[in-house]
Amino acid sequence: MRYKDDVDRSSTSFQYFDRNLGQTWWRAFLDFSDASDGDTTHINFTRPFYALDTRWSAGTTFFDDEREESFYDLGNEVAEYKAETDRHSAFWGWSAGLRQGWVTRWTTGIVYDDREFSAVPNGQLPSLVPDDRRLVYPFLGYELLEDDFDKASNRDQIERTEDFFMGARITARLGWASESFGSDR
């Protein structure tokens, strides 16, 4: 639980993060925030590729955010608008595991990303409100990772052996948003 009050906003939030939910490899992240300019809900459950020889990964994310955004000119607020974001995704990944010092991982999933904007009541300059957009798209991801780590002690944590990645890593992710999937463009 956290309360924050600064020049931009005041907010109360509750966050929970568990790297090993129920003594499993699943991770859970929950964030509920109530701020003077909007609210946020962020929920994520993921089973990552937790080791080089891990054969599968999966996860889902739910993100809902409503807030009032402002335009500034020389430090003065000149206009504001309301922004609503709904973003949800789910993915599945697979790998053949560690082979001759290299790991190849594939990921596929779907993303729903809806953003709506509107003028704030009593706001100024409503013509500056961005256009709404909805993107729905499947994606395919690829990762190539070299098994090259150095071991060190007392670097970030006292009296702990730590692994530092020194190898090559290539990642790519390609998605295609189309009206046939539900996108607005």
CSV table of C-alpha atoms in Angstrom, one decimal:
chain,number,residue,atom,x,y,z
A,1,MET,CA,0.0,0.0,0.0
A,2,ARG,CA,1.4,3.4,-0.9
A,3,TYR,CA,0.3,7.0,-0.8
A,4,LYS,CA,2.0,9.6,-3.0
A,5,ASP,CA,1.4,13.3,-3.3
A,6,ASP,CA,3.4,15.5,-5.6
A,7,VAL,CA,3.0,18.4,-8.0
A,8,ASP,CA,1.4,16.2,-10.7
A,9,ARG,CA,-1.1,14.1,-8.7
A,10,SER,CA,-2.0,12.4,-5.5
A,11,SER,CA,-2.5,8.7,-5.5
A,12,THR,CA,-3.2,5.7,-3.3
A,13,SER,CA,-2.1,2.4,-4.7
A,14,PHE,CA,-1.9,-1.3,-3.7
A,15,GLN,CA,0.7,-3.5,-5.4
A,16,TYR,CA,1.4,-7.2,-5.0
A,17,PHE,CA,4.2,-9.0,-6.7
A,18,ASP,CA,5.0,-12.7,-6.2
A,19,ARG,CA,7.9,-14.3,-8.3
A,20,ASN,CA,6.9,-17.8,-7.3
A,21,LEU,CA,3.2,-17.9,-6.9
A,22,GLY,CA,2.3,-20.9,-4.7
A,23,GLN,CA,5.8,-22.2,-4.9
A,24,THR,CA,5.5,-22.6,-8.7
A,25,TRP,CA,7.3,-20.8,-11.6
A,26,TRP,CA,4.2,-18.6,-12.2
A,27,ARG,CA,4.6,-14.9,-11.4
A,28,ALA,CA,1.8,-12.7,-10.3
A,29,PHE,CA,1.6,-8.9,-10.4
A,30,LEU,CA,-1.4,-6.9,-9.2
A,31,ASP,CA,-1.6,-3.1,-9.2
A,32,PHE,CA,-4.7,-1.1,-8.2
A,33,SER,CA,-4.2,2.7,-8.1
A,34,ASP,CA,-6.7,5.5,-7.4
A,35,ALA,CA,-5.3,9.0,-8.3
A,36,SER,CA,-6.6,12.5,-8.5
A,37,ASP,CA,-6.4,12.4,-12.3
A,38,GLY,CA,-7.6,8.8,-12.9
A,39,ASP,CA,-7.5,5.1,-12.0
A,40,THR,CA,-5.4,2.1,-13.0
A,41,THR,CA,-5.8,-1.6,-12.8
A,42,HIS,CA,-3.0,-3.8,-13.9
A,43,ILE,CA,-3.1,-7.6,-13.5
A,44,ASN,CA,-0.4,-10.0,-14.9
A,45,PHE,CA,0.1,-13.7,-14.6
A,46,THR,CA,3.2,-15.1,-16.3
A,47,ARG,CA,5.2,-18.3,-16.4
A,48,PRO,CA,8.5,-17.1,-17.9
A,49,PHE,CA,11.3,-19.0,-19.6
A,50,TYR,CA,12.9,-19.3,-16.1
A,51,ALA,CA,16.0,-21.2,-17.3
A,52,LEU,CA,17.8,-21.8,-20.5
A,53,ASP,CA,16.4,-25.3,-20.8
A,54,THR,CA,12.8,-24.4,-20.0
A,55,ARG,CA,10.5,-25.8,-22.7
A,56,TRP,CA,7.4,-23.5,-22.4
A,57,SER,CA,6.2,-20.1,-21.2
A,58,ALA,CA,2.7,-18.5,-21.0
A,59,GLY,CA,1.0,-15.5,-19.7
A,60,THR,CA,-1.8,-13.0,-19.7
A,61,THR,CA,-2.1,-9.3,-18.9
A,62,PHE,CA,-5.0,-7.1,-18.2
A,63,PHE,CA,-4.4,-3.3,-18.1
A,64,ASP,CA,-7.2,-0.7,-17.7
A,65,ASP,CA,-6.3,3.0,-17.2
A,66,GLU,CA,-8.4,6.1,-17.1
A,67,ARG,CA,-6.9,9.5,-16.6
A,68,GLU,CA,-7.0,13.2,-17.5
A,69,GLU,CA,-4.0,14.3,-19.5
A,70,SER,CA,-2.9,17.9,-19.9
A,71,PHE,CA,-1.2,20.0,-22.6
A,72,TYR,CA,1.3,22.6,-21.4
A,73,ASP,CA,2.7,25.8,-22.9
A,74,LEU,CA,5.7,27.3,-21.1
A,75,GLY,CA,4.8,25.3,-18.0
A,76,ASN,CA,1.2,26.5,-17.9
A,77,GLU,CA,-1.7,24.0,-18.5
A,78,VAL,CA,-3.5,25.1,-21.6
A,79,ALA,CA,-5.8,22.2,-22.3
A,80,GLU,CA,-6.8,18.8,-21.0
A,81,TYR,CA,-8.5,15.6,-22.2
A,82,LYS,CA,-9.6,12.3,-20.9
A,83,ALA,CA,-7.7,9.1,-22.0
A,84,GLU,CA,-9.0,5.6,-21.5
A,85,THR,CA,-6.8,2.6,-22.2
A,86,ASP,CA,-7.8,-1.0,-22.3
A,87,ARG,CA,-5.0,-3.4,-23.1
A,88,HIS,CA,-5.2,-7.1,-22.8
A,89,SER,CA,-2.9,-9.8,-24.1
A,90,ALA,CA,-2.2,-13.5,-23.8
A,91,PHE,CA,0.8,-15.5,-25.1
A,92,TRP,CA,2.3,-19.0,-25.3
A,93,GLY,CA,5.9,-19.8,-25.9
A,94,TRP,CA,7.9,-22.9,-26.6
A,95,SER,CA,11.5,-23.9,-27.0
A,96,ALA,CA,13.5,-27.0,-27.8
A,97,GLY,CA,15.7,-26.1,-24.8
A,98,LEU,CA,19.5,-25.6,-24.7
A,99,ARG,CA,21.2,-27.0,-27.7
A,100,GLN,CA,25.0,-26.7,-28.3
A,101,GLY,CA,25.3,-23.5,-26.2
A,102,TRP,CA,22.3,-21.8,-27.8
A,103,VAL,CA,18.6,-21.4,-27.0
A,104,THR,CA,15.9,-20.7,-29.6
A,105,ARG,CA,12.5,-19.6,-28.3
A,106,TRP,CA,9.2,-18.9,-30.2
A,107,THR,CA,6.2,-17.0,-28.8
A,108,THR,CA,2.8,-16.5,-30.2
A,109,GLY,CA,-0.1,-14.5,-28.8
A,110,ILE,CA,-2.8,-11.9,-29.3
A,111,VAL,CA,-3.1,-8.3,-28.2
A,112,TYR,CA,-6.2,-6.1,-27.7
A,113,ASP,CA,-5.3,-2.4,-27.4
A,114,ASP,CA,-8.1,0.1,-27.3
A,115,ARG,CA,-7.5,3.8,-26.6
A,116,GLU,CA,-10.3,6.3,-26.4
A,117,PHE,CA,-10.0,10.0,-25.9
A,118,SER,CA,-12.6,12.7,-25.1
A,119,ALA,CA,-12.8,16.3,-24.1
A,120,VAL,CA,-12.9,17.0,-20.3
A,121,PRO,CA,-16.1,18.9,-19.2
A,122,ASN,CA,-15.2,22.6,-19.0
A,123,GLY,CA,-11.9,21.9,-20.8
A,124,GLN,CA,-10.3,24.1,-23.3
A,125,LEU,CA,-9.2,23.5,-26.9
A,126,PRO,CA,-11.1,20.2,-27.5
A,127,SER,CA,-9.7,20.1,-31.0
A,128,LEU,CA,-6.4,18.9,-29.6
A,129,VAL,CA,-8.0,15.6,-28.4
A,130,PRO,CA,-6.2,12.6,-30.1
A,131,ASP,CA,-8.1,10.2,-32.3
A,132,ASP,CA,-9.5,7.0,-30.8
A,133,ARG,CA,-7.9,3.8,-32.0
A,134,ARG,CA,-8.4,0.1,-31.5
A,135,LEU,CA,-5.8,-2.5,-32.5
A,136,VAL,CA,-6.3,-6.2,-32.3
A,137,TYR,CA,-3.5,-8.4,-33.6
A,138,PRO,CA,-1.9,-11.7,-33.3
A,139,PHE,CA,1.9,-11.8,-33.0
A,140,LEU,CA,4.8,-14.1,-33.4
A,141,GLY,CA,8.1,-13.6,-31.5
A,142,TYR,CA,11.5,-15.1,-31.8
A,143,GLU,CA,14.5,-15.1,-29.5
A,144,LEU,CA,18.0,-16.5,-30.0
A,145,LEU,CA,20.1,-16.6,-26.8
A,146,GLU,CA,23.7,-17.6,-26.3
A,147,ASP,CA,24.6,-19.5,-23.1
A,148,ASP,CA,27.5,-17.2,-21.9
A,149,PHE,CA,27.4,-16.1,-18.3
A,150,ASP,CA,30.1,-14.8,-15.9
A,151,LYS,CA,30.0,-15.6,-12.2
A,152,ALA,CA,30.9,-12.8,-9.8
A,153,SER,CA,30.5,-12.3,-6.0
A,154,ASN,CA,29.9,-9.1,-4.1
A,155,ARG,CA,28.9,-7.1,-7.2
A,156,ASP,CA,25.2,-6.2,-6.5
A,157,GLN,CA,24.6,-8.4,-3.4
A,158,ILE,CA,27.0,-9.0,-0.5
A,159,GLU,CA,28.3,-12.6,-0.2
A,160,ARG,CA,26.2,-13.9,-3.1
A,161,THR,CA,27.3,-15.6,-6.3
A,162,GLU,CA,25.6,-13.8,-9.2
A,163,ASP,CA,25.4,-14.7,-12.9
A,164,PHE,CA,25.9,-11.9,-15.5
A,165,PHE,CA,24.8,-12.4,-19.1
A,166,MET,CA,27.7,-11.8,-21.5
A,167,GLY,CA,26.4,-13.6,-24.6
A,168,ALA,CA,24.6,-12.6,-27.7
A,169,ARG,CA,20.8,-12.1,-27.7
A,170,ILE,CA,18.6,-11.4,-30.7
A,171,THR,CA,14.8,-10.8,-30.3
A,172,ALA,CA,12.1,-9.9,-32.8
A,173,ARG,CA,8.3,-9.7,-32.6
A,174,LEU,CA,6.0,-9.1,-35.5
A,175,GLY,CA,2.3,-8.5,-35.3
A,176,TRP,CA,-0.4,-7.7,-37.8
A,177,ALA,CA,-3.4,-5.5,-37.0
A,178,SER,CA,-6.3,-5.9,-39.4
A,179,GLU,CA,-10.0,-4.9,-39.5
A,180,SER,CA,-10.7,-8.7,-39.9
A,181,PHE,CA,-9.3,-9.2,-36.4
A,182,GLY,CA,-11.4,-6.3,-34.9
A,183,SER,CA,-9.0,-3.4,-35.4
A,184,ASP,CA,-10.4,-0.1,-36.5
A,185,ARG,CA,-7.7,0.4,-39.2
